[in-house]
Coordinates of N, CA and C in Angstrom, one line a residue:
Chain A
E1 N -3.6 19.2 -3.9 CA -2.7 18.1 -4.2 C -3.4 17.1 -5.1
A2 N -2.7 16.7 -6.2 CA -3.2 15.7 -7.1 C -3.3 14.4 -6.4
Q3 N -4.4 13.8 -6.4 CA -4.5 12.5 -5.7 C -5.7 11.7 -6.1
V4 N -5.6 10.4 -5.7 CA -6.8 9.5 -5.8 C -7.1 9.1 -4.4
T5 N -8.4 9.3 -4.1 CA -8.8 8.9 -2.7 C -9.8 7.8 -2.8
Q6 N -9.8 6.9 -1.8 CA -10.7 5.8 -1.6 C -11.3 5.8 -0.2
N7 N -12.5 5.4 -0.2 CA -13.2 5.3 1.1 C -14.2 4.1 1.1
P8 N -14.2 3.3 2.2 CA -13.4 3.5 3.4 C -12.0 2.9 3.1
R9 N -11.0 3.0 4.0 CA -9.7 2.4 3.9 C -9.7 1.0 4.4
Y10 N -10.6 0.8 5.4 CA -10.7 -0.6 6.0 C -12.2 -0.9 6.2
L11 N -12.6 -2.1 5.9 CA -14.0 -2.5 6.0 C -14.1 -4.0 6.3
I12 N -14.8 -4.2 7.4 CA -15.2 -5.6 7.7 C -16.7 -5.8 7.6
T13 N -17.1 -6.7 6.8 CA -18.6 -6.9 6.6 C -18.9 -8.4 6.6
V14 N -20.2 -8.6 6.4 CA -20.7 -10.0 6.4 C -21.1 -10.4 5.0
T15 N -21.1 -11.7 4.8 CA -21.6 -12.2 3.5 C -22.9 -11.7 3.1
G16 N -23.1 -11.2 1.9 CA -24.4 -10.8 1.4 C -24.8 -9.4 1.6
K17 N -24.1 -8.7 2.4 CA -24.5 -7.3 2.7 C -23.8 -6.3 1.7
K18 N -24.7 -5.7 0.9 CA -24.2 -4.9 -0.2 C -23.3 -3.8 0.3
L19 N -22.2 -3.5 -0.4 CA -21.3 -2.4 0.0 C -20.8 -1.7 -1.3
T20 N -20.4 -0.5 -1.0 CA -19.8 0.4 -2.1 C -18.5 0.9 -1.6
V21 N -17.4 0.8 -2.4 CA -16.2 1.5 -2.1 C -16.0 2.6 -3.1
T22 N -15.9 3.8 -2.5 CA -15.8 5.0 -3.4 C -14.4 5.3 -3.9
C23 N -14.3 5.9 -5.0 CA -13.0 6.3 -5.6 C -13.2 7.6 -6.2
S24 N -12.3 8.6 -5.9 CA -12.4 9.9 -6.5 C -11.0 10.4 -6.9
Q25 N -10.9 11.1 -8.0 CA -9.6 11.7 -8.4 C -9.8 13.1 -8.8
N26 N -8.8 13.9 -8.5 CA -9.0 15.4 -8.8 C -8.1 15.9 -9.9
M27 N -7.7 14.9 -10.8 CA -6.7 15.3 -11.9 C -7.4 15.3 -13.2
N28 N -8.7 15.3 -13.3 CA -9.4 15.3 -14.5 C -9.0 14.2 -15.5
H29 N -8.7 13.0 -15.0 CA -8.3 11.9 -15.8 C -9.5 11.2 -16.4
E30 N -9.3 10.8 -17.7 CA -10.4 10.1 -18.4 C -10.4 8.7 -17.9
Y31 N -9.3 8.0 -17.7 CA -9.2 6.6 -17.4 C -9.2 6.4 -15.9
M32 N -10.1 5.4 -15.5 CA -10.0 4.9 -14.1 C -10.2 3.4 -14.1
S33 N -9.7 2.8 -13.1 CA -9.6 1.4 -13.0 C -9.6 0.9 -11.6
W34 N -10.2 -0.3 -11.4 CA -10.1 -1.0 -10.1 C -9.3 -2.3 -10.2
Y35 N -8.5 -2.5 -9.2 CA -7.7 -3.7 -9.1 C -7.9 -4.3 -7.7
R36 N -7.7 -5.7 -7.6 CA -7.6 -6.3 -6.3 C -6.2 -7.0 -6.2
Q37 N -5.7 -7.0 -5.0 CA -4.4 -7.6 -4.8 C -4.5 -8.7 -3.7
D38 N -4.1 -9.9 -4.1 CA -4.1 -11.0 -3.2 C -2.7 -11.6 -3.1
P39 N -2.3 -12.1 -2.0 CA -1.0 -12.7 -1.8 C -0.6 -13.7 -2.9
G40 N 0.5 -13.5 -3.5 CA 1.0 -14.4 -4.5 C 0.3 -14.2 -5.9
L41 N -0.6 -13.4 -6.0 CA -1.3 -13.2 -7.3 C -1.1 -11.8 -7.9
G42 N -0.4 -10.9 -7.2 CA -0.2 -9.6 -7.8 C -1.5 -8.8 -7.8
L43 N -1.5 -7.9 -8.7 CA -2.7 -7.0 -8.9 C -3.5 -7.6 -10.1
R44 N -4.8 -7.7 -10.0 CA -5.6 -8.1 -11.1 C -6.7 -7.1 -11.3
Q45 N -6.9 -6.8 -12.6 CA -7.8 -5.7 -12.9 C -9.2 -6.2 -12.9
I46 N -10.1 -5.5 -12.2 CA -11.5 -5.8 -12.1 C -12.4 -5.2 -13.2
Y47 N -12.4 -3.9 -13.2 CA -13.1 -3.1 -14.2 C -12.3 -1.9 -14.5
Y48 N -12.5 -1.3 -15.7 CA -11.9 0.0 -16.0 C -12.9 0.8 -16.8
S49 N -12.6 2.1 -16.9 CA -13.5 3.0 -17.5 C -12.7 4.0 -18.4
M50 N -13.0 4.2 -19.6 CA -12.3 5.1 -20.5 C -12.8 6.5 -20.4
N51 N -14.0 6.7 -19.9 CA -14.6 8.0 -19.7 C -16.0 7.8 -19.1
V52 N -16.7 8.9 -18.9 CA -18.0 8.9 -18.3 C -18.9 8.0 -19.1
E53 N -19.6 7.1 -18.4 CA -20.6 6.2 -19.0 C -19.9 5.1 -19.9
V54 N -18.6 5.0 -19.9 CA -17.9 4.0 -20.6 C -17.1 3.1 -19.7
T55 N -17.6 1.9 -19.5 CA -16.9 0.9 -18.6 C -16.7 -0.4 -19.3
D56 N -15.7 -1.2 -18.8 CA -15.5 -2.5 -19.4 C -14.9 -3.4 -18.4
K57 N -15.0 -4.7 -18.7 CA -14.5 -5.7 -17.7 C -13.0 -5.9 -17.9
G58 N -12.4 -6.1 -16.7 CA -11.0 -6.5 -16.7 C -10.8 -8.0 -16.6
D59 N -9.9 -8.4 -15.8 CA -9.5 -9.8 -15.8 C -10.5 -10.6 -14.8
V60 N -10.9 -10.0 -13.8 CA -11.7 -10.7 -12.7 C -13.0 -9.9 -12.3
P61 N -13.9 -9.7 -13.3 CA -15.1 -8.8 -13.0 C -16.2 -9.5 -12.2
E62 N -16.2 -10.8 -12.1 CA -17.3 -11.5 -11.5 C -17.5 -11.1 -10.0
G63 N -18.8 -10.8 -9.7 CA -19.1 -10.4 -8.4 C -19.0 -8.9 -8.1
Y64 N -18.6 -8.1 -9.1 CA -18.5 -6.7 -8.9 C -19.3 -5.9 -10.0
K65 N -19.6 -4.7 -9.6 CA -20.2 -3.7 -10.5 C -19.5 -2.4 -10.4
V66 N -19.6 -1.6 -11.4 CA -19.0 -0.2 -11.4 C -20.0 0.7 -12.1
S67 N -19.8 2.0 -11.9 CA -20.5 3.0 -12.6 C -19.6 4.2 -12.8
R68 N -19.8 4.9 -13.8 CA -19.0 6.2 -14.1 C -20.0 7.3 -14.6
K69 N -20.6 7.9 -13.6 CA -21.6 8.9 -13.9 C -20.9 10.3 -13.9
E70 N -19.9 10.4 -13.2 CA -19.1 11.7 -13.2 C -17.6 11.3 -13.6
K71 N -16.9 12.2 -14.1 CA -15.6 12.0 -14.5 C -14.7 11.7 -13.3
R72 N -14.9 12.3 -12.2 CA -14.0 12.2 -11.1 C -14.2 10.9 -10.2
N73 N -15.4 10.3 -10.3 CA -15.8 9.2 -9.4 C -16.0 7.9 -10.1
F74 N -15.5 6.9 -9.5 CA -15.7 5.5 -10.1 C -15.9 4.5 -8.9
P75 N -17.1 4.4 -8.4 CA -17.3 3.5 -7.3 C -17.3 2.1 -7.7
L76 N -16.9 1.2 -6.8 CA -16.9 -0.2 -6.9 C -18.0 -0.8 -6.0
I77 N -18.9 -1.5 -6.6 CA -20.1 -2.0 -5.9 C -20.0 -3.6 -5.8
L78 N -20.2 -4.1 -4.6 CA -20.3 -5.5 -4.3 C -21.7 -5.7 -3.9
E79 N -22.5 -6.3 -4.8 CA -23.9 -6.5 -4.5 C -24.2 -7.5 -3.4
S80 N -23.4 -8.6 -3.4 CA -23.6 -9.6 -2.4 C -22.2 -10.2 -2.1
P81 N -21.4 -9.5 -1.3 CA -20.1 -9.9 -1.0 C -19.9 -11.3 -0.5
S82 N -18.9 -12.0 -0.9 CA -18.6 -13.3 -0.4 C -17.2 -13.4 0.2
P83 N -16.8 -14.3 1.0 CA -15.5 -14.4 1.6 C -14.4 -14.4 0.6
N84 N -14.6 -14.9 -0.6 CA -13.5 -14.9 -1.6 C -13.2 -13.5 -2.2
Q85 N -14.0 -12.5 -1.8 CA -13.7 -11.2 -2.2 C -13.0 -10.4 -1.1
T86 N -12.6 -11.1 -0.1 CA -11.7 -10.5 0.9 C -10.4 -10.2 0.2
S87 N -10.0 -9.0 0.2 CA -8.8 -8.6 -0.6 C -8.4 -7.1 -0.3
L88 N -7.3 -6.7 -0.9 CA -6.9 -5.3 -0.9 C -7.2 -4.7 -2.2
Y89 N -8.0 -3.7 -2.2 CA -8.5 -3.1 -3.5 C -7.8 -1.7 -3.7
F90 N -7.4 -1.5 -5.0 CA -6.8 -0.3 -5.4 C -7.6 0.3 -6.5
C91 N -7.8 1.6 -6.4 CA -8.4 2.4 -7.5 C -7.2 3.1 -8.2
A92 N -7.3 3.3 -9.5 CA -6.3 4.1 -10.2 C -6.9 5.0 -11.3
S93 N -6.2 6.0 -11.6 CA -6.6 6.9 -12.7 C -5.5 7.3 -13.5
S94 N -5.8 7.7 -14.8 CA -4.7 8.0 -15.7 C -5.2 8.9 -16.8
P95 N -4.4 9.8 -17.3 CA -4.8 10.5 -18.5 C -4.7 9.6 -19.7
L96 N -5.4 9.9 -20.7 CA -5.3 9.2 -22.0 C -4.5 10.0 -23.0
S97 N -3.6 9.3 -23.7 CA -2.9 10.0 -24.8 C -3.8 10.3 -25.9
A98 N -3.2 11.1 -26.9 CA -4.0 11.4 -28.0 C -4.5 10.2 -28.8
G99 N -3.7 9.1 -28.7 CA -4.0 7.9 -29.3 C -5.0 7.0 -28.6
G100 N -5.4 7.5 -27.3 CA -6.4 6.8 -26.6 C -5.9 5.7 -25.6
W101 N -4.6 5.7 -25.4 CA -4.1 4.7 -24.4 C -3.7 5.3 -23.1
S102 N -3.7 4.5 -22.1 CA -3.4 5.0 -20.7 C -1.9 5.0 -20.6
Y103 N -1.4 6.0 -20.0 CA 0.1 6.2 -19.8 C 0.4 5.8 -18.3
E104 N 0.6 6.8 -17.5 CA 0.9 6.5 -16.1 C -0.3 6.5 -15.2
Q105 N -0.5 5.4 -14.5 CA -1.6 5.3 -13.6 C -1.2 5.8 -12.2
Y106 N -2.1 6.5 -11.6 CA -2.0 7.0 -10.3 C -2.9 6.2 -9.4
F107 N -2.3 5.6 -8.4 CA -3.1 4.7 -7.5 C -3.5 5.4 -6.2
G108 N -4.7 4.9 -5.7 CA -5.1 5.3 -4.4 C -4.4 4.6 -3.3
P109 N -4.8 4.9 -2.1 CA -4.1 4.2 -0.9 C -4.5 2.8 -0.6
G110 N -5.6 2.4 -1.3 CA -6.1 1.0 -1.0 C -7.2 0.9 0.0
T111 N -8.0 -0.1 -0.2 CA -9.1 -0.4 0.7 C -9.0 -1.9 1.1
R112 N -8.8 -2.1 2.4 CA -8.7 -3.5 2.8 C -10.0 -4.0 3.3
L113 N -10.6 -4.9 2.5 CA -11.9 -5.5 2.7 C -11.8 -6.9 3.3
T114 N -12.6 -7.1 4.3 CA -12.7 -8.5 4.9 C -14.2 -8.8 4.9
V115 N -14.5 -10.0 4.3 CA -15.9 -10.5 4.2 C -16.0 -11.7 5.0
T116 N -16.8 -11.7 6.1 CA -16.8 -12.9 7.0 C -18.1 -13.7 6.7
Chain B
L1 N -4.9 -10.9 -23.1 CA -3.9 -10.1 -22.4 C -2.6 -10.8 -22.5
A2 N -1.6 -10.0 -22.7 CA -0.2 -10.5 -22.7 C 0.2 -10.8 -21.2
K3 N 0.6 -12.0 -20.9 CA 1.0 -12.4 -19.6 C 2.5 -12.1 -19.5
T4 N 2.9 -11.8 -18.2 CA 4.3 -11.5 -18.0 C 4.9 -12.5 -17.0
T5 N 6.2 -12.7 -17.1 CA 6.9 -13.6 -16.2 C 8.1 -12.9 -15.7
Q6 N 8.2 -12.8 -14.3 CA 9.3 -12.1 -13.7 C 9.9 -13.1 -12.6
P7 N 11.2 -12.9 -12.2 CA 11.7 -13.6 -11.1 C 10.9 -13.2 -9.8
I8 N 10.7 -14.2 -9.0 CA 9.9 -13.9 -7.8 C 10.6 -13.0 -6.8
S9 N 11.9 -13.1 -6.7 CA 12.7 -12.3 -5.8 C 14.1 -12.1 -6.3
M10 N 14.7 -11.0 -5.8 CA 16.1 -10.8 -6.1 C 16.7 -10.1 -4.9
D11 N 18.0 -10.4 -4.6 CA 18.7 -9.7 -3.6 C 19.8 -8.8 -4.2
S12 N 20.1 -7.7 -3.5 CA 21.2 -6.9 -4.0 C 21.8 -6.1 -2.8
Y13 N 22.9 -5.4 -3.0 CA 23.5 -4.6 -2.0 C 23.5 -3.2 -2.4
E14 N 23.5 -2.3 -1.4 CA 23.5 -0.9 -1.6 C 24.6 -0.5 -2.6
G15 N 24.3 0.4 -3.5 CA 25.3 0.9 -4.4 C 25.4 0.1 -5.7
Q16 N 24.8 -1.1 -5.8 CA 24.9 -1.9 -7.0 C 23.9 -1.5 -8.0
E17 N 24.1 -1.9 -9.2 CA 23.1 -1.8 -10.3 C 22.3 -3.1 -10.3
V18 N 21.0 -2.9 -10.4 CA 20.1 -4.0 -10.4 C 19.3 -4.1 -11.7
N19 N 19.3 -5.3 -12.3 CA 18.5 -5.5 -13.5 C 17.5 -6.5 -13.3
I20 N 16.2 -6.2 -13.6 CA 15.1 -7.1 -13.4 C 14.5 -7.3 -14.8
T21 N 14.5 -8.6 -15.2 CA 14.0 -8.9 -16.5 C 12.6 -9.5 -16.5
C22 N 11.8 -9.1 -17.4 CA 10.4 -9.5 -17.6 C 10.2 -10.2 -18.9
S23 N 9.6 -11.3 -18.9 CA 9.3 -12.0 -20.2 C 7.8 -11.8 -20.6
H24 N 7.6 -11.4 -21.8 CA 6.2 -11.2 -22.3 C 6.1 -11.6 -23.7
N25 N 6.1 -13.0 -23.9 CA 6.2 -13.6 -25.2 C 5.0 -13.2 -26.1
N26 N 3.8 -12.9 -25.5 CA 2.6 -12.7 -26.3 C 2.3 -11.2 -26.5
I27 N 3.2 -10.4 -26.3 CA 3.0 -8.9 -26.4 C 2.4 -8.6 -27.7
A28 N 1.4 -7.7 -27.7 CA 0.7 -7.3 -29.0 C 1.4 -6.1 -29.6
T29 N 1.2 -5.9 -30.8 CA 1.8 -4.8 -31.5 C 1.6 -3.4 -30.9
N30 N 0.4 -3.2 -30.3 CA 0.1 -1.9 -29.8 C 0.4 -1.8 -28.3
D31 N 0.9 -2.9 -27.7 CA 1.2 -2.8 -26.2 C 2.4 -2.1 -25.9
Y32 N 2.3 -1.3 -24.8 CA 3.5 -0.7 -24.2 C 3.9 -1.5 -23.0
I33 N 5.1 -1.3 -22.5 CA 5.7 -2.0 -21.4 C 5.9 -0.9 -20.3
T34 N 5.3 -1.2 -19.1 CA 5.4 -0.2 -18.1 C 5.9 -0.9 -16.8
W35 N 6.7 -0.2 -16.0 CA 7.1 -0.8 -14.7 C 6.6 0.1 -13.6
Y36 N 6.2 -0.6 -12.5 CA 5.7 0.0 -11.3 C 6.5 -0.5 -10.1
Q37 N 6.5 0.4 -9.1 CA 7.1 0.0 -7.8 C 6.1 0.0 -6.7
Q38 N 6.1 -0.9 -5.8 CA 5.1 -0.9 -4.8 C 5.8 -1.2 -3.4
F39 N 5.5 -0.3 -2.5 CA 5.9 -0.6 -1.1 C 4.8 -1.2 -0.3
P40 N 5.1 -1.9 0.8 CA 4.0 -2.6 1.5 C 2.9 -1.6 1.9
S41 N 1.6 -2.0 1.8 CA 0.5 -1.3 2.2 C 0.3 0.1 1.4
Q42 N 0.9 0.2 0.2 CA 0.7 1.4 -0.6 C 0.4 0.9 -2.0
G43 N -0.2 1.9 -2.7 CA -0.5 1.6 -4.1 C 0.7 1.7 -5.0
P44 N 0.8 1.0 -6.1 CA 1.9 1.0 -7.0 C 2.2 2.4 -7.5
R45 N 3.5 2.6 -7.8 CA 3.9 3.9 -8.3 C 4.6 3.7 -9.6
F46 N 4.3 4.5 -10.6 CA 4.9 4.5 -11.9 C 6.4 4.7 -11.9
I47 N 7.1 3.9 -12.6 CA 8.6 4.1 -12.7 C 8.9 4.6 -14.1
I48 N 8.6 3.8 -15.1 CA 9.0 4.1 -16.5 C 8.1 3.3 -17.5
Q49 N 8.1 3.8 -18.7 CA 7.3 3.1 -19.7 C 8.1 3.2 -21.0
G50 N 8.0 2.2 -21.9 CA 8.6 2.2 -23.2 C 7.9 1.3 -24.2
Y51 N 8.2 1.5 -25.4 CA 7.7 0.7 -26.5 C 8.8 -0.2 -27.1
K52 N 9.9 0.4 -27.4 CA 11.0 -0.3 -28.0 C 12.3 0.4 -27.7
T53 N 13.4 -0.3 -27.9 CA 14.8 0.2 -27.7 C 15.0 0.5 -26.2
K54 N 15.5 1.8 -25.9 CA 15.8 2.1 -24.6 C 15.2 3.4 -24.2
V55 N 14.7 3.5 -22.9 CA 14.1 4.7 -22.4 C 14.8 4.9 -21.0
T56 N 15.1 6.1 -20.7 CA 15.8 6.5 -19.5 C 15.1 7.7 -18.9
N57 N 14.9 7.6 -17.5 CA 14.5 8.8 -16.8 C 15.4 9.0 -15.6
E58 N 15.0 9.8 -14.7 CA 15.8 10.2 -13.6 C 16.0 9.0 -12.6
V59 N 15.2 8.0 -12.6 CA 15.3 6.9 -11.6 C 15.7 5.6 -12.2
A60 N 15.4 5.3 -13.5 CA 15.7 4.0 -14.1 C 15.9 4.1 -15.6
S61 N 16.3 2.9 -16.1 CA 16.3 2.7 -17.6 C 15.6 1.5 -17.9
L62 N 15.0 1.5 -19.1 CA 14.2 0.4 -19.6 C 14.8 -0.1 -20.9
F63 N 15.2 -1.3 -21.0 CA 15.8 -1.9 -22.2 C 14.8 -2.8 -22.9
I64 N 14.5 -2.6 -24.1 CA 13.5 -3.5 -24.8 C 14.2 -4.0 -26.1
P65 N 14.4 -5.3 -26.3 CA 15.0 -5.8 -27.5 C 14.1 -5.6 -28.7
A66 N 14.6 -5.8 -29.9 CA 13.8 -5.6 -31.1 C 12.6 -6.5 -31.2
D67 N 12.7 -7.7 -30.7 CA 11.5 -8.6 -30.8 C 10.4 -8.3 -29.7
R68 N 10.8 -7.5 -28.7 CA 9.9 -7.0 -27.6 C 9.3 -8.1 -26.8
K69 N 9.9 -9.3 -26.8 CA 9.3 -10.4 -26.0 C 9.9 -10.4 -24.6
S70 N 10.7 -9.4 -24.3 CA 11.2 -9.3 -22.9 C 11.6 -7.8 -22.7
S71 N 11.8 -7.5 -21.5 CA 12.3 -6.1 -21.2 C 13.1 -6.2 -19.9
T72 N 14.0 -5.2 -19.7 CA 14.8 -5.2 -18.5 C 14.8 -3.8 -17.9
L73 N 14.4 -3.8 -16.6 CA 14.4 -2.6 -15.8 C 15.7 -2.5 -15.1
S74 N 16.4 -1.4 -15.3 CA 17.7 -1.2 -14.7 C 17.7 -0.1 -13.7
L75 N 18.0 -0.4 -12.4 CA 18.1 0.6 -11.4 C 19.5 0.8 -11.0
P76 N 20.0 2.0 -11.2 CA 21.4 2.3 -10.9 C 21.6 2.6 -9.5
R77 N 22.7 2.0 -8.9 CA 23.1 2.3 -7.5 C 21.9 2.3 -6.5
V78 N 21.4 1.1 -6.3 CA 20.2 1.0 -5.4 C 20.6 1.3 -4.0
S79 N 19.6 1.8 -3.2 CA 19.7 2.0 -1.8 C 18.7 1.2 -1.1
L80 N 18.8 1.2 0.2 CA 17.8 0.4 1.1 C 16.4 0.8 0.8
S81 N 16.1 2.1 0.4 CA 14.8 2.5 0.2 C 14.2 2.0 -1.2
D82 N 15.0 1.3 -1.9 CA 14.6 0.7 -3.2 C 14.0 -0.7 -2.9
T83 N 14.1 -1.2 -1.7 CA 13.5 -2.4 -1.3 C 12.0 -2.3 -1.5
A84 N 11.4 -3.1 -2.4 CA 10.0 -3.0 -2.8 C 9.7 -4.2 -3.8
V85 N 8.5 -4.2 -4.2 CA 8.1 -5.1 -5.3 C 8.0 -4.4 -6.6
Y86 N 8.5 -4.9 -7.6 CA 8.5 -4.3 -8.9 C 7.7 -5.1 -9.9
Y87 N 6.8 -4.4 -10.6 CA 5.9 -5.0 -11.5 C 6.1 -4.6 -12.9
C88 N 6.2 -5.6 -13.8 CA 6.2 -5.4 -15.2 C 4.8 -5.5 -15.7
L89 N 4.4 -4.5 -16.5 CA 3.0 -4.4 -16.9 C 3.0 -4.3 -18.4
V90 N 2.2 -5.1 -19.1 CA 2.1 -5.0 -20.5 C 0.6 -4.7 -20.9
G91 N 0.4 -3.7 -21.7 CA -1.0 -3.4 -22.0 C -1.1 -2.0 -22.6
A92 N -2.3 -1.5 -22.5 CA -2.7 -0.2 -23.1 C -3.0 -0.5 -24.6
G93 N -2.2 0.0 -25.5 CA -2.6 -0.2 -26.9 C -4.0 0.3 -27.1
N94 N -4.8 -0.6 -27.7 CA -6.2 -0.1 -28.0 C -7.2 -0.4 -27.0
F95 N -6.8 -1.2 -26.0 CA -7.9 -1.7 -25.1 C -7.7 -1.2 -23.6
N96 N -6.5 -0.8 -23.3 CA -6.3 -0.3 -21.9 C -6.6 -1.3 -20.8
K97 N -6.5 -2.6 -21.1 CA -6.6 -3.6 -20.1 C -5.2 -3.9 -19.7
F98 N -5.0 -4.2 -18.4 CA -3.6 -4.4 -17.9 C -3.5 -5.7 -17.1
Y99 N -2.3 -6.3 -17.3 CA -2.0 -7.5 -16.5 C -0.8 -7.2 -15.7
F100 N -0.8 -7.3 -14.4 CA 0.3 -6.9 -13.6 C 1.2 -8.1 -13.3
G101 N 0.7 -9.3 -13.1 CA 1.6 -10.3 -12.7 C 1.9 -10.3 -11.2
S102 N 2.8 -11.2 -10.8 CA 3.1 -11.3 -9.4 C 4.2 -10.4 -8.9
G103 N 5.0 -9.8 -9.8 CA 6.0 -8.9 -9.4 C 7.3 -9.6 -9.0
T104 N 8.3 -8.8 -8.8 CA 9.6 -9.2 -8.3 C 9.9 -8.5 -7.0
K105 N 10.1 -9.2 -6.0 CA 10.4 -8.6 -4.7 C 11.9 -8.4 -4.6
L106 N 12.3 -7.1 -4.6 CA 13.8 -6.7 -4.5 C 14.1 -6.4 -3.1
N107 N 15.1 -7.1 -2.6 CA 15.6 -6.9 -1.2 C 17.0 -6.3 -1.3
V108 N 17.2 -5.0 -0.9 CA 18.5 -4.4 -0.9 C 19.1 -4.4 0.5
K109 N 20.3 -5.0 0.5 CA 20.9 -5.2 1.8 C 22.0 -4.1 2.0
P110 N 22.3 -3.8 3.3 CA 23.4 -2.8 3.5 C 24.7 -3.3 3.3

């Protein structure tokens, strides 16, 4: 089944304790992206990647890191989480058109992170 | 990034046609307009995408005027299961950065 998976689905952690949220897709998509969703703010893009070893900042990259060492995986790293990073996080992937733009994004089930 | 403005919420009744309009005054030449649907506690799901004029698929139609500063998602004959948040998304083009906005919460009543 074509899908985007995220782990963990739920995580409660403390301020400053490094954590990684994994994202994996089995559709051979070039494009992957991370979003956070907060009440009243919709989805905001954190980072995205056009292909292996190619990443770029989205709208709200502060406090986050990403890496793209393999095409299928795009982990989100919080080096020193803070309470304002408490949010619902979504990973997404998409094929790229011949012109290099993302068409339909497929979203994972989400990771609910609480930082105390 | 081109920002989008949508109504916060809309109410409708089963069987009616629903039109949700999105304003995107600063859309760039290379930007496409995409609409997503999101149910509570789930990731968004792609509905439709277009660049200009009209696009139709099995679930919706997308109307884009010539100046592309707005777009309208049309859902024919909605049902209770169409109750969800609908996001208008402008982006892609050369940079593949996306701005979702706050979405429109559609409430379909029986």
